Amino acid sequence: MFGKKVNNVRVFPVTVKIVLTFTLFILISNFTTNYINLMFNRNELFKLMNELLTKDLKNIYAYCGNQYDIFQYDKNLEGSVKSIENMGIHTLKSEKGVILGIQDDGSILFQSSKIQKVQKFEDADTLKTFRDDLARKKDEGPVYFKFNDENYFGMYKFNPRWNSFIVRGEELNEFYSNSNRIFRIVGFVIIVITAVVAIIGIVILGFILRYINVITSSIMKMINSQQLELIDLDGATNDDITYMGTAFNSLSSTVGNLIGIFRKFANQDIVLKAYRERQIKLEGEKKELTILFSDIKSFTHITETLGTDIIKLLNLHYDRAIREVVKYNGVIGSIIGDALLAVFGVLGAESNSNKSYEAIMAGYMIQEVTRDLRDRMKKIKDDMQSKKGGLTKSEALVYKAVLLEIGVGIDGGEVFYGTLGSYVRMTNTVIGDNVNAASRLEGLTRIYKVPVICSDYVKKDIEAAMVNPDIVFIELDTVMVKGKTTGKKIYWPILTRDYNEKIKRQVAYFEAGLKLYYAGDWKMAKKQFAACKLPVAEEFTERTKQSCPRNWNGIWEMKTK
């Protein structure tokens, strides 16, 4: 009962301490202590909530700035406001939390919430406080206000660009409901424990220490699964053990945030490797991968026309294009100005589909993203013309510059994939002939006037892995690109959904012409190509205006990259 000595230091059993403490003081002190603890917790929760509200406010404030830039660009106020509201909705976790954009006259610019929207901010006193603070050069701070007939607290900041007060608030009763519920539960537990504490002290001890097993079991599970998670402390009592679990959760959340930031600057495979192996080495390995290369056409002219605004245009394009690459399990190899290199097949078991199929689907989605951007710019131009009657010369040049067009080349095979650089600064990259080949294929899209060109490897890889891939491969040519000594077949992959009867008829003309073209009968081939209305036939119509070269082997040699 009185413990034992270890190195002349008496160590008392935790059981004795807890049982004595429970029997002597629980009736006198626990209700008072827990009430005080509740008050302190409320105060700390309130501070923490203010920090979280401030963080949310900063995020929505920054996002409002971005949307204002977009609004200035496309003059679509409704679209920008809707985007801000959607972003705010994703930020909110509680049922009555709100994010408001309140204009000086009290009208609501935007409202992100799960409750019914209102048109007017009715709390005149709070609105007056906002105005008075702004007059005193104070444009942010905490605030209590009434909204939807309920009391709120939160943080606000004035946004001069939107000329609105941005408010992030939480409803007071909803905020305090959990702490009141916990206090009632704890009070009930104290009464039950007090009634039986003298008899079942060991049971109480096991109850108090139960979260040691929860914490240790959770940590061991994380070690085995190599996945960082939060420990479930729901229902845990307020003690050092729970605090240890809370501290771990806080650390886990911090590391999780860092990993989230890390993911934005590194590919998913690198993030997973860093987490599992605890380090990244300067190393690489041979892998069979599919490479996608996209490039913006006439980029030099676009840059000269737009100047520094090219960054905004590129970000508008890449923001959606990269999302589509990631959606189809691709990783970004590099972004060099107008060029995007993506690699498919790196994630291995993380992807359930064929890497070449995913590359083609991503390629067409990038084309769709670019087309949507062109449509958006055309609408802006049409609106300007309807208001002004026409465009100035400089406006016409800008309009032409923002109508982005891209080509996509896809090749695959065995490449070296790994990490290069130094332990001071490193990057993951892909090296191989197929990488250069994908770039060359992208260049050919300008000649053959098709959106996507792939190699024979991509075609065979898909056909070997998939029974009905919903892709039709149209053979375009057999070419020998600059720097190579052998010819390769190239294909135009068409999605089945787009392969209608009209295109089928035109493809039939083209395929008939290509067969004669390979055979050296350029005169007859020319007639078939002339009958074909597809843009790809134009290149062959030009070629077959001349006589078939001597020693023709069916391979067309490209003189430029």
Coordinates of C-alpha atoms in Angstrom, one line a residue, residues 142-536:
P142 CA -13.7 40.9 -32.7
V143 CA -17.4 41.6 -32.8
Y144 CA -20.6 40.5 -31.2
F145 CA -23.7 40.9 -33.4
K146 CA -27.2 39.8 -33.9
F147 CA -28.1 37.8 -37.1
N148 CA -31.2 35.9 -38.0
D149 CA -32.6 36.8 -34.5
E150 CA -29.7 35.0 -32.7
N151 CA -26.6 36.2 -30.9
Y152 CA -23.3 35.7 -32.7
F153 CA -19.6 36.4 -32.0
G154 CA -16.8 36.5 -34.5
M155 CA -14.1 38.4 -36.3
Y156 CA -14.4 41.0 -39.0
K157 CA -12.1 42.8 -41.5
F158 CA -12.9 45.5 -44.0
N159 CA -12.1 44.7 -47.6
P160 CA -11.6 48.0 -49.5
R161 CA -11.6 46.3 -52.9
W162 CA -15.2 45.0 -52.4
N163 CA -16.0 48.0 -50.1
S164 CA -17.5 45.5 -47.7
F165 CA -17.0 44.2 -44.1
I166 CA -16.1 40.5 -44.2
V167 CA -17.4 38.8 -41.1
R168 CA -16.8 35.2 -39.9
G169 CA -19.2 34.4 -37.0
E170 CA -20.5 31.5 -34.9
E171 CA -23.8 31.4 -33.0
L172 CA -23.2 31.6 -29.2
N173 CA -25.7 29.0 -28.1
E174 CA -24.4 26.5 -30.6
F175 CA -20.9 27.2 -29.4
Y176 CA -21.7 26.6 -25.7
S177 CA -24.0 23.6 -26.3
N178 CA -21.2 21.0 -26.3
S179 CA -19.6 22.3 -23.1
N180 CA -23.0 22.3 -21.3
R181 CA -23.6 18.8 -22.5
I182 CA -20.2 17.6 -21.4
F183 CA -20.7 19.3 -18.0
R184 CA -24.0 17.4 -17.4
I185 CA -22.3 14.1 -18.5
V186 CA -19.3 14.7 -16.2
G187 CA -21.6 15.6 -13.4
F188 CA -23.5 12.4 -13.8
V189 CA -20.3 10.4 -14.0
I190 CA -19.0 12.0 -10.8
I191 CA -22.2 11.1 -8.9
V192 CA -22.0 7.5 -10.0
I193 CA -18.3 7.2 -9.3
T194 CA -18.7 8.8 -5.9
A195 CA -21.3 6.2 -4.9
V196 CA -19.1 3.3 -5.6
V197 CA -15.6 4.6 -5.3
A198 CA -14.8 3.1 -1.9
I199 CA -15.8 -0.3 -3.0
I200 CA -14.5 -0.5 -6.6
G201 CA -11.4 1.8 -6.5
I202 CA -9.6 -0.5 -8.9
V203 CA -12.4 -0.3 -11.3
I204 CA -12.3 3.4 -11.1
L205 CA -8.5 3.3 -11.7
G206 CA -9.0 1.1 -14.8
F207 CA -11.7 3.6 -16.0
I208 CA -9.3 6.6 -15.5
L209 CA -6.4 4.9 -17.3
R210 CA -8.5 3.4 -20.1
Y211 CA -7.3 6.0 -22.6
I212 CA -3.7 4.9 -22.2
N213 CA -4.7 1.8 -24.1
V214 CA -6.6 3.9 -26.6
I215 CA -3.7 6.1 -27.2
T216 CA -1.1 3.4 -27.4
S217 CA -3.3 1.2 -29.6
S218 CA -3.9 4.1 -32.0
I219 CA -0.3 5.0 -32.2
M220 CA 0.7 1.3 -32.9
K221 CA -2.0 1.2 -35.6
M222 CA -0.5 4.3 -37.2
I223 CA 3.0 2.8 -37.2
N224 CA 1.7 -0.4 -38.9
S225 CA -0.4 1.4 -41.5
Q226 CA 2.1 4.2 -42.1
Q227 CA -0.8 6.7 -42.0
L228 CA -1.0 9.7 -39.7
E229 CA -4.4 10.0 -38.1
L230 CA -6.1 11.7 -35.1
I231 CA -6.7 9.6 -31.9
D232 CA -10.4 9.4 -31.1
L233 CA -10.7 11.0 -27.7
D234 CA -14.5 11.4 -27.8
G235 CA -15.8 11.0 -24.2
A236 CA -12.3 11.1 -22.6
T237 CA -12.1 12.7 -19.1
N238 CA -9.9 15.7 -18.4
D239 CA -6.6 14.3 -17.2
D240 CA -3.0 14.1 -18.1
I241 CA -3.6 11.0 -20.3
T242 CA -6.2 12.8 -22.3
Y243 CA -4.0 15.8 -22.5
M244 CA -1.2 13.6 -23.8
G245 CA -3.6 12.4 -26.5
T246 CA -4.7 15.9 -27.2
A247 CA -1.1 17.0 -27.5
F248 CA -0.5 14.2 -29.9
N249 CA -3.6 15.2 -31.9
S250 CA -2.3 18.7 -32.0
L251 CA 1.1 17.6 -33.3
S252 CA -0.6 15.2 -35.8
S253 CA -2.8 18.1 -37.1
T254 CA 0.2 20.4 -37.4
V255 CA 2.2 17.7 -39.3
G256 CA -0.9 17.0 -41.4
N257 CA -1.1 20.7 -42.4
L258 CA 2.6 20.7 -43.3
I259 CA 2.0 17.6 -45.4
G260 CA -0.9 19.3 -47.1
I261 CA 1.4 22.2 -48.0
F262 CA 4.1 19.8 -49.0
R263 CA 1.6 18.0 -51.4
K264 CA 1.2 21.3 -53.3
F265 CA 4.9 21.5 -54.1
A266 CA 5.6 17.8 -54.5
N267 CA 3.9 14.9 -56.3
Q268 CA 1.7 12.4 -54.5
D269 CA 4.2 9.6 -54.9
I270 CA 7.0 11.7 -53.3
V271 CA 4.7 12.6 -50.4
L272 CA 3.8 9.0 -49.8
K273 CA 7.5 7.9 -50.0
A274 CA 8.6 10.7 -47.6
Y275 CA 6.0 9.6 -45.1
R276 CA 6.6 5.9 -45.3
E277 CA 10.4 6.0 -45.5
R278 CA 11.0 9.1 -43.4
Q279 CA 13.5 10.4 -46.0
I280 CA 13.9 11.1 -49.7
K281 CA 17.1 9.8 -51.3
L282 CA 18.8 10.9 -54.5
E283 CA 18.0 7.8 -56.4
G284 CA 16.0 6.5 -59.4
E285 CA 14.8 3.4 -61.0
K286 CA 13.6 2.1 -64.4
K287 CA 9.8 2.1 -64.7
E288 CA 7.4 1.6 -67.6
L289 CA 5.4 4.8 -67.6
T290 CA 3.2 6.9 -70.0
I291 CA 4.3 10.4 -70.6
L292 CA 1.9 13.3 -71.5
F293 CA 3.3 16.6 -72.9
S294 CA 1.1 19.6 -73.5
D295 CA 2.2 22.9 -74.9
I296 CA 0.5 26.2 -75.6
K297 CA 0.7 27.3 -79.3
S298 CA 2.0 30.7 -80.3
F299 CA 3.2 31.3 -76.8
T300 CA 5.9 33.9 -77.7
H301 CA 3.2 36.1 -79.3
I302 CA 0.9 35.7 -76.3
T303 CA 3.7 36.7 -73.9
E304 CA 4.6 39.7 -76.0
T305 CA 1.0 40.8 -76.1
L306 CA 0.0 40.2 -72.4
G307 CA 3.3 41.0 -70.6
T308 CA 3.1 40.2 -66.9
D309 CA -0.6 39.3 -67.2
I310 CA 0.5 36.1 -68.8
I311 CA 0.9 34.7 -65.3
K312 CA -2.8 35.2 -64.5
L313 CA -3.8 33.6 -67.8
L314 CA -1.5 30.6 -67.2
N315 CA -2.8 30.1 -63.7
L316 CA -6.4 30.2 -64.9
H317 CA -5.4 27.4 -67.4
Y318 CA -3.1 25.3 -65.1
D319 CA -5.5 25.5 -62.1
R320 CA -8.0 23.3 -63.9
A321 CA -5.6 21.4 -66.2
I322 CA -3.5 20.1 -63.3
R323 CA -6.6 19.1 -61.4
E324 CA -7.6 16.9 -64.4
V325 CA -4.1 15.3 -64.5
V326 CA -4.3 14.5 -60.8
K327 CA -7.9 13.3 -61.2
Y328 CA -6.6 10.6 -63.6
N329 CA -3.7 9.6 -61.3
G330 CA -1.0 11.5 -63.1
V331 CA 1.8 13.3 -61.4
I332 CA 3.3 16.6 -62.6
G333 CA 6.8 16.1 -64.0
S334 CA 7.5 19.7 -64.6
I335 CA 5.8 23.0 -65.6
I336 CA 8.0 25.2 -67.8
G337 CA 6.1 28.3 -68.8
D338 CA 3.7 27.1 -71.5
A339 CA 4.7 23.4 -71.3
L340 CA 3.3 20.8 -69.0
L341 CA 4.8 17.4 -68.5
A342 CA 2.8 14.7 -66.7
V343 CA 3.6 11.1 -65.9
F344 CA 1.1 8.3 -65.5
G345 CA 1.8 4.9 -63.9
V346 CA 3.9 6.2 -61.0
L347 CA 1.3 5.6 -58.4
G348 CA 1.1 1.9 -59.2
A349 CA -1.4 0.3 -56.8
E350 CA -2.9 3.7 -56.0
S351 CA -4.4 3.7 -59.6
N352 CA -6.9 1.1 -60.7
S353 CA -6.9 1.9 -64.4
N354 CA -4.5 1.6 -67.3
K355 CA -1.9 4.4 -67.3
S356 CA -2.1 5.1 -71.0
Y357 CA -5.9 5.2 -70.9
E358 CA -5.7 7.7 -68.0
A359 CA -3.1 9.8 -70.0
I360 CA -5.5 10.0 -73.0
M361 CA -8.5 10.9 -70.9
A362 CA -6.4 13.6 -69.1
G363 CA -5.2 14.9 -72.4
Y364 CA -8.8 15.4 -73.7
M365 CA -9.8 16.9 -70.4
I366 CA -7.0 19.5 -70.7
Q367 CA -8.3 20.2 -74.2
E368 CA -11.8 20.7 -72.7
V369 CA -10.5 23.0 -70.0
T370 CA -8.8 25.1 -72.7
R371 CA -11.9 25.2 -74.8
D372 CA -14.0 26.3 -71.8
L373 CA -11.5 29.1 -71.2
R374 CA -11.7 30.2 -74.9
D375 CA -15.6 30.2 -74.6
R376 CA -15.3 32.3 -71.5
M377 CA -13.1 34.8 -73.2
K378 CA -15.4 34.9 -76.2
K379 CA -18.3 35.7 -74.0
I380 CA -16.3 38.6 -72.4
K381 CA -15.5 39.9 -75.9
D382 CA -19.1 39.7 -77.1
D383 CA -20.2 41.6 -74.0
M384 CA -17.6 44.3 -74.6
Q385 CA -18.7 44.5 -78.3
S386 CA -22.3 44.8 -77.4
K387 CA -21.6 47.6 -74.9
K388 CA -18.9 49.5 -76.9
G389 CA -19.8 48.6 -80.5
G390 CA -16.4 47.0 -81.1
L391 CA -12.9 46.4 -79.8
T392 CA -9.9 48.7 -80.0
K393 CA -6.8 47.5 -81.8
S394 CA -5.0 46.7 -78.5
E395 CA -8.1 45.0 -77.1
A396 CA -8.4 42.8 -80.3
L397 CA -4.7 41.8 -79.9
V398 CA -5.3 40.9 -76.2
Y399 CA -8.4 38.9 -77.2
K400 CA -6.5 37.0 -79.8
A401 CA -3.8 36.3 -77.3
V402 CA -6.0 34.8 -74.6
L403 CA -7.6 32.3 -77.0
L404 CA -5.3 29.6 -75.8
E405 CA -4.8 26.5 -78.0
I406 CA -2.8 23.6 -76.9
G407 CA -1.4 20.3 -78.4
V408 CA -1.0 17.1 -76.5
G409 CA 1.5 14.4 -77.3
I410 CA 1.5 11.0 -75.5
D411 CA 4.2 8.3 -75.5
G412 CA 5.3 5.7 -73.1
G413 CA 7.8 2.9 -72.4
E414 CA 10.7 2.2 -70.1
V415 CA 12.2 5.4 -68.5
F416 CA 14.2 6.4 -65.6
Y417 CA 12.1 8.0 -62.8
G418 CA 13.6 9.3 -59.6
T419 CA 15.1 12.2 -57.6
L420 CA 17.8 14.5 -58.9
G421 CA 19.7 17.4 -57.3
S422 CA 21.4 17.6 -54.0
Y423 CA 20.3 17.2 -50.4
V424 CA 20.0 20.9 -50.2
R425 CA 17.5 21.1 -53.0
M426 CA 16.1 18.2 -55.0
T427 CA 13.4 17.4 -57.5
N428 CA 11.8 14.3 -58.9
T429 CA 12.0 13.9 -62.7
V430 CA 11.6 11.5 -65.5
I431 CA 14.4 10.8 -68.1
G432 CA 14.2 8.8 -71.3
D433 CA 13.7 8.8 -75.0
N434 CA 10.0 8.5 -74.6
V435 CA 9.9 11.8 -72.8
N436 CA 11.4 13.6 -75.7
A437 CA 9.1 11.6 -78.1
A438 CA 6.0 12.9 -76.2
S439 CA 7.3 16.4 -76.8
R440 CA 7.9 15.6 -80.5
L441 CA 4.4 14.2 -80.8
E442 CA 2.9 17.3 -79.3
G443 CA 4.7 19.3 -82.0
L444 CA 3.1 17.2 -84.7
T445 CA -0.4 18.3 -83.5
R446 CA 0.4 21.6 -85.3
I447 CA 1.1 19.8 -88.5
Y448 CA -1.7 17.2 -88.5
K449 CA -4.2 19.6 -86.9
V450 CA -5.6 17.1 -84.3
P451 CA -5.8 17.8 -80.5
V452 CA -4.0 14.7 -79.3
I453 CA -1.4 12.4 -80.9
C454 CA -0.1 9.2 -79.3
S455 CA 2.4 6.6 -80.2
D456 CA 2.0 2.9 -81.1
Y457 CA 3.1 2.0 -77.6
V458 CA 0.1 3.9 -76.1
K459 CA -2.3 2.1 -78.5
K460 CA -0.9 -1.4 -77.7
D461 CA -0.8 -0.7 -74.0
I462 CA -4.5 0.2 -73.9
E463 CA -5.6 -2.6 -76.2
A464 CA -3.7 -5.2 -74.2
A465 CA -5.1 -4.1 -70.8
M466 CA -8.7 -3.1 -71.7
V467 CA -11.4 -4.9 -73.7
N468 CA -13.6 -1.9 -74.5
P469 CA -11.6 1.3 -73.8
D470 CA -14.1 3.6 -75.5
I471 CA -11.2 5.0 -77.7
V472 CA -10.8 4.6 -81.4
F473 CA -7.2 4.9 -82.7
I474 CA -6.9 6.5 -86.2
E475 CA -3.5 5.9 -87.8
L476 CA -2.2 9.3 -88.9
D477 CA 1.2 8.6 -90.5
T478 CA 4.5 6.8 -90.1
V479 CA 7.1 9.5 -89.3
M480 CA 10.7 9.9 -88.5
V481 CA 11.1 12.9 -86.2
K482 CA 14.1 15.0 -86.2
G483 CA 17.1 13.4 -84.5
K484 CA 15.8 9.8 -85.1
T485 CA 16.8 7.2 -87.7
T486 CA 13.7 5.0 -87.7
G487 CA 10.1 5.7 -88.4
K488 CA 7.2 5.2 -86.0
K489 CA 3.5 5.0 -86.5
I490 CA 1.5 7.8 -84.8
Y491 CA -2.2 7.8 -84.0
W492 CA -5.1 10.2 -83.3
P493 CA -7.1 8.7 -80.4
I494 CA -10.7 9.7 -80.7
L495 CA -13.1 9.1 -77.7
T496 CA -16.0 6.9 -78.8
R497 CA -18.5 9.4 -77.6
D498 CA -17.2 11.8 -80.2
Y499 CA -16.8 9.3 -83.0
N500 CA -20.1 9.9 -84.8
E501 CA -21.2 8.8 -88.3
K502 CA -20.1 12.0 -89.9
I503 CA -16.5 11.6 -88.6
K504 CA -16.6 7.9 -89.5
R505 CA -17.3 8.7 -93.2
Q506 CA -14.5 11.3 -93.3
V507 CA -12.1 8.9 -91.6
A508 CA -13.0 6.2 -94.2
Y509 CA -11.8 8.7 -97.0
F510 CA -8.6 9.4 -95.0
E511 CA -7.8 5.8 -94.3
A512 CA -8.3 4.9 -98.0
G513 CA -6.0 7.8 -99.0
L514 CA -3.4 6.8 -96.4
K515 CA -3.3 3.2 -97.7
L516 CA -2.7 4.5 -101.3
Y517 CA -0.2 7.0 -99.8
Y518 CA 1.8 4.2 -98.2
A519 CA 1.7 2.2 -101.4
G520 CA 3.2 5.1 -103.4
D521 CA 0.1 5.8 -105.4
W522 CA 0.0 9.5 -104.5
K523 CA -2.1 10.5 -107.5
M524 CA -5.0 8.3 -106.3
A525 CA -4.3 9.1 -102.7
K526 CA -4.7 12.8 -103.4
K527 CA -8.3 12.3 -104.6
Q528 CA -9.2 10.5 -101.4
F529 CA -7.6 13.1 -99.2
A530 CA -9.3 15.9 -101.2
A531 CA -12.7 14.1 -100.5
C532 CA -11.9 14.0 -96.7
K533 CA -13.1 17.1 -94.9
L534 CA -11.0 16.5 -91.7
P535 CA -8.3 19.1 -91.1
V536 CA -5.7 16.3 -90.9

